[in-house]
């Protein structure tokens, strides 16, 4: 029986990121569904508002399912877990970048830089962090160790060992 290779550090980091991002996102999605239902009910039940509400539910539960199945796939050494993890972390990173460029309005004010040095350090830090995240996604998608980790699941022989030789004199 062949021994499975150890889980690469990239897989461990991906699972930790999926849990850290996925659990709060799941809690927010589950706790805001009743509030959204009340909002759409008070706005009047029209075909457009019902369609918007269903689309909102599908998107939120779709993101929750994406994080859950990506984590589960990595846990069980399934190839779909690898690509769903790349998609989930990449999508979350792209949404984060878009949120930095086009800031959504809300009740809280954004902190502004006071001088050019702070602005330069902030931009450099953001570029470095997002660069490291994209390098991590590249390693998760195309690393040879990660490929070996997922391919060896097919080579494992799960059949029982042959019986002992009973014809010995």
mmCIF file of C-alpha atoms in Angstrom:
data_model
loop_
_atom_site.group_PDB
_atom_site.id
_atom_site.type_symbol
_atom_site.label_atom_id
_atom_site.label_comp_id
_atom_site.label_asym_id
_atom_site.label_seq_id
_atom_site.Cartn_x
_atom_site.Cartn_y
_atom_site.Cartn_z
ATOM 1 C CA UNK A 1 0.000 0.000 0.000
ATOM 2 C CA UNK A 2 1.452 3.344 -1.002
ATOM 3 C CA UNK A 3 1.729 6.140 1.499
ATOM 4 C CA UNK A 4 -0.041 9.398 0.686
ATOM 5 C CA UNK A 5 2.140 12.499 0.498
ATOM 6 C CA UNK A 6 1.896 14.999 3.288
ATOM 7 C CA UNK A 7 -0.439 17.940 2.905
ATOM 8 C CA UNK A 8 1.553 20.894 1.479
ATOM 9 C CA UNK A 9 1.663 24.130 3.452
ATOM 10 C CA UNK A 10 -0.220 25.878 0.638
ATOM 11 C CA UNK A 11 -3.185 23.575 1.239
ATOM 12 C CA UNK A 12 -3.085 24.267 4.983
ATOM 13 C CA UNK A 13 -3.041 28.021 4.367
ATOM 14 C CA UNK A 14 -5.890 27.744 1.873
ATOM 15 C CA UNK A 15 -8.006 25.802 4.357
ATOM 16 C CA UNK A 16 -7.307 28.335 7.104
ATOM 17 C CA UNK A 17 -8.211 31.237 4.795
ATOM 18 C CA UNK A 18 -11.407 29.494 3.699
ATOM 19 C CA UNK A 19 -12.449 29.003 7.328
ATOM 20 C CA UNK A 20 -11.487 32.531 8.421
ATOM 21 C CA UNK A 21 -13.411 34.098 5.530
ATOM 22 C CA UNK A 22 -16.161 31.501 5.166
ATOM 23 C CA UNK A 23 -17.481 31.301 8.736
ATOM 24 C CA UNK A 24 -18.136 35.045 9.197
ATOM 25 C CA UNK A 25 -19.568 35.257 5.686
ATOM 26 C CA UNK A 26 -21.898 32.340 6.470
ATOM 27 C CA UNK A 27 -23.034 33.924 9.731
ATOM 28 C CA UNK A 28 -23.711 37.259 8.065
ATOM 29 C CA UNK A 29 -25.612 35.572 5.237
ATOM 30 C CA UNK A 30 -27.779 33.546 7.610
ATOM 31 C CA UNK A 31 -28.506 36.397 10.019
ATOM 32 C CA UNK A 32 -29.375 38.930 7.315
ATOM 33 C CA UNK A 33 -31.843 36.717 5.432
ATOM 34 C CA UNK A 34 -34.751 37.436 7.826
ATOM 35 C CA UNK A 35 -33.984 41.177 7.730
ATOM 36 C CA UNK A 36 -33.975 41.131 3.933
ATOM 37 C CA UNK A 37 -37.228 39.181 3.872
ATOM 38 C CA UNK A 38 -38.882 41.822 6.060
ATOM 39 C CA UNK A 39 -37.481 44.619 3.890
ATOM 40 C CA UNK A 40 -38.777 43.078 0.678
ATOM 41 C CA UNK A 41 -42.144 42.296 2.275
ATOM 42 C CA UNK A 42 -42.563 45.914 3.369
ATOM 43 C CA UNK A 43 -41.509 47.174 -0.058
ATOM 44 C CA UNK A 44 -44.432 45.326 -1.580
ATOM 45 C CA UNK A 45 -44.502 41.993 -3.268
ATOM 46 C CA UNK A 46 -44.025 42.607 -6.941
ATOM 47 C CA UNK A 47 -42.450 40.362 -9.498
ATOM 48 C CA UNK A 48 -39.348 42.535 -9.555
ATOM 49 C CA UNK A 49 -38.883 42.593 -5.763
ATOM 50 C CA UNK A 50 -39.501 38.847 -5.508
ATOM 51 C CA UNK A 51 -36.915 38.244 -8.237
ATOM 52 C CA UNK A 52 -34.437 40.539 -6.474
ATOM 53 C CA UNK A 53 -34.989 38.715 -3.188
ATOM 54 C CA UNK A 54 -34.486 35.302 -4.795
ATOM 55 C CA UNK A 55 -31.357 36.518 -6.560
ATOM 56 C CA UNK A 56 -30.013 37.861 -3.246
ATOM 57 C CA UNK A 57 -30.652 34.523 -1.528
ATOM 58 C CA UNK A 58 -29.065 32.531 -4.360
ATOM 59 C CA UNK A 59 -25.954 34.747 -4.404
ATOM 60 C CA UNK A 60 -25.425 34.632 -0.653
ATOM 61 C CA UNK A 61 -26.023 30.916 -0.332
ATOM 62 C CA UNK A 62 -23.902 30.346 -3.454
ATOM 63 C CA UNK A 63 -20.941 32.069 -1.823
ATOM 64 C CA UNK A 64 -21.480 30.065 1.351
ATOM 65 C CA UNK A 65 -21.617 26.826 -0.671
ATOM 66 C CA UNK A 66 -18.492 27.826 -2.610
ATOM 67 C CA UNK A 67 -16.457 28.268 0.579
ATOM 68 C CA UNK A 68 -17.869 25.092 2.155
ATOM 69 C CA UNK A 69 -17.302 22.814 -0.849
ATOM 70 C CA UNK A 70 -13.850 24.282 -1.486
ATOM 71 C CA UNK A 71 -12.847 23.483 2.090
ATOM 72 C CA UNK A 72 -14.419 20.027 1.913
ATOM 73 C CA UNK A 73 -12.680 19.270 -1.395
ATOM 74 C CA UNK A 74 -9.293 20.230 0.045
ATOM 75 C CA UNK A 75 -9.975 18.148 3.116
ATOM 76 C CA UNK A 76 -10.840 15.046 1.068
ATOM 77 C CA UNK A 77 -8.053 15.521 -1.554
ATOM 78 C CA UNK A 78 -10.468 16.174 -4.389
ATOM 79 C CA UNK A 79 -9.338 18.132 -7.409
ATOM 80 C CA UNK A 80 -12.495 20.251 -7.424
ATOM 81 C CA UNK A 81 -11.527 21.542 -3.974
ATOM 82 C CA UNK A 82 -8.317 22.945 -5.364
ATOM 83 C CA UNK A 83 -10.004 24.890 -8.159
ATOM 84 C CA UNK A 84 -12.932 25.989 -6.019
ATOM 85 C CA UNK A 85 -10.425 27.289 -3.461
ATOM 86 C CA UNK A 86 -8.623 29.248 -6.155
ATOM 87 C CA UNK A 87 -11.970 30.624 -7.331
ATOM 88 C CA UNK A 88 -13.230 31.485 -3.823
ATOM 89 C CA UNK A 89 -10.051 33.178 -2.600
ATOM 90 C CA UNK A 90 -9.510 34.892 -5.963
ATOM 91 C CA UNK A 91 -13.088 36.160 -6.074
ATOM 92 C CA UNK A 92 -12.865 37.449 -2.517
ATOM 93 C CA UNK A 93 -9.566 39.196 -3.321
ATOM 94 C CA UNK A 94 -10.957 40.814 -6.474
ATOM 95 C CA UNK A 95 -14.026 42.019 -4.572
ATOM 96 C CA UNK A 96 -11.673 43.461 -1.951
ATOM 97 C CA UNK A 97 -9.656 45.312 -4.611
ATOM 98 C CA UNK A 98 -12.812 46.681 -6.227
ATOM 99 C CA UNK A 99 -13.990 47.809 -2.771
ATOM 100 C CA UNK A 100 -10.708 49.686 -2.315
ATOM 101 C CA UNK A 101 -11.015 51.468 -5.662
ATOM 102 C CA UNK A 102 -14.745 52.266 -5.642
ATOM 103 C CA UNK A 103 -15.577 52.656 -1.995
ATOM 104 C CA UNK A 104 -19.183 51.937 -1.061
ATOM 105 C CA UNK A 105 -21.096 54.615 0.787
ATOM 106 C CA UNK A 106 -22.129 54.041 4.358
ATOM 107 C CA UNK A 107 -22.500 55.649 7.769
ATOM 108 C CA UNK A 108 -18.802 55.421 8.643
ATOM 109 C CA UNK A 109 -16.215 57.796 7.234
ATOM 110 C CA UNK A 110 -13.084 56.482 5.560
ATOM 111 C CA UNK A 111 -9.707 57.278 7.048
ATOM 112 C CA UNK A 112 -7.676 59.525 4.769
ATOM 113 C CA UNK A 113 -3.909 59.804 4.562
ATOM 114 C CA UNK A 114 -2.450 62.989 6.011
ATOM 115 C CA UNK A 115 0.646 63.312 3.800
ATOM 116 C CA UNK A 116 2.437 61.842 0.806
ATOM 117 C CA UNK A 117 4.561 59.460 2.904
ATOM 118 C CA UNK A 118 1.502 57.771 4.407
ATOM 119 C CA UNK A 119 -0.146 57.528 0.989
ATOM 120 C CA UNK A 120 2.990 55.957 -0.524
ATOM 121 C CA UNK A 121 3.378 53.480 2.340
ATOM 122 C CA UNK A 122 -0.324 52.564 2.146
ATOM 123 C CA UNK A 123 -0.217 51.934 -1.596
ATOM 124 C CA UNK A 124 3.036 49.965 -1.296
ATOM 125 C CA UNK A 125 1.554 47.832 1.489
ATOM 126 C CA UNK A 126 -1.629 47.117 -0.450
ATOM 127 C CA UNK A 127 0.287 46.213 -3.608
ATOM 128 C CA UNK A 128 2.568 43.926 -1.583
ATOM 129 C CA UNK A 129 -0.304 42.168 0.187
ATOM 130 C CA UNK A 130 -2.339 41.648 -2.970
ATOM 131 C CA UNK A 131 0.802 40.508 -4.802
ATOM 132 C CA UNK A 132 1.444 37.908 -2.103
ATOM 133 C CA UNK A 133 -2.174 36.744 -2.288
ATOM 134 C CA UNK A 134 -1.971 36.317 -6.060
ATOM 135 C CA UNK A 135 1.387 34.513 -5.714
ATOM 136 C CA UNK A 136 -0.278 32.212 -3.170
ATOM 137 C CA UNK A 137 -3.127 31.550 -5.624
ATOM 138 C CA UNK A 138 -0.587 30.806 -8.350
ATOM 139 C CA UNK A 139 1.159 28.286 -6.094
ATOM 140 C CA UNK A 140 -2.167 26.706 -5.134
ATOM 141 C CA UNK A 141 -3.163 26.333 -8.758
ATOM 142 C CA UNK A 142 0.099 25.291 -10.412
ATOM 143 C CA UNK A 143 2.517 23.916 -7.804
ATOM 144 C CA UNK A 144 3.938 20.468 -8.475
ATOM 145 C CA UNK A 145 3.645 19.437 -4.816
ATOM 146 C CA UNK A 146 -0.026 20.393 -4.819
ATOM 147 C CA UNK A 147 -0.570 18.454 -8.047
ATOM 148 C CA UNK A 148 1.085 15.384 -6.531
ATOM 149 C CA UNK A 149 -1.042 15.780 -3.403
ATOM 150 C CA UNK A 150 -4.241 15.527 -5.450
ATOM 151 C CA UNK A 151 -3.099 12.890 -7.961
ATOM 152 C CA UNK A 152 -1.976 10.342 -5.393
ATOM 153 C CA UNK A 153 -5.535 9.851 -4.214
ATOM 154 C CA UNK A 154 -6.176 7.877 -7.411
ATOM 155 C CA UNK A 155 -3.131 5.616 -6.962
ATOM 156 C CA UNK A 156 -3.952 4.337 -3.488
ATOM 157 C CA UNK A 157 -4.893 0.666 -3.426
ATOM 158 C CA UNK A 158 -7.722 0.232 -0.933
ATOM 159 C CA UNK A 159 -8.067 -3.534 -1.469
ATOM 160 C CA UNK A 160 -7.174 -5.809 1.455
ATOM 161 C CA UNK A 161 -3.797 -7.534 1.389
ATOM 162 C CA UNK A 162 -3.662 -11.013 -0.094
ATOM 163 C CA UNK A 163 -4.239 -13.918 2.270
ATOM 164 C CA UNK A 164 -1.180 -15.651 3.698
ATOM 165 C CA UNK A 165 0.175 -18.569 1.805
ATOM 166 C CA UNK A 166 -1.497 -21.645 3.319
ATOM 167 C CA UNK A 167 0.311 -24.238 1.174
ATOM 168 C CA UNK A 168 3.615 -24.157 3.007
ATOM 169 C CA UNK A 169 4.884 -27.615 4.093
#
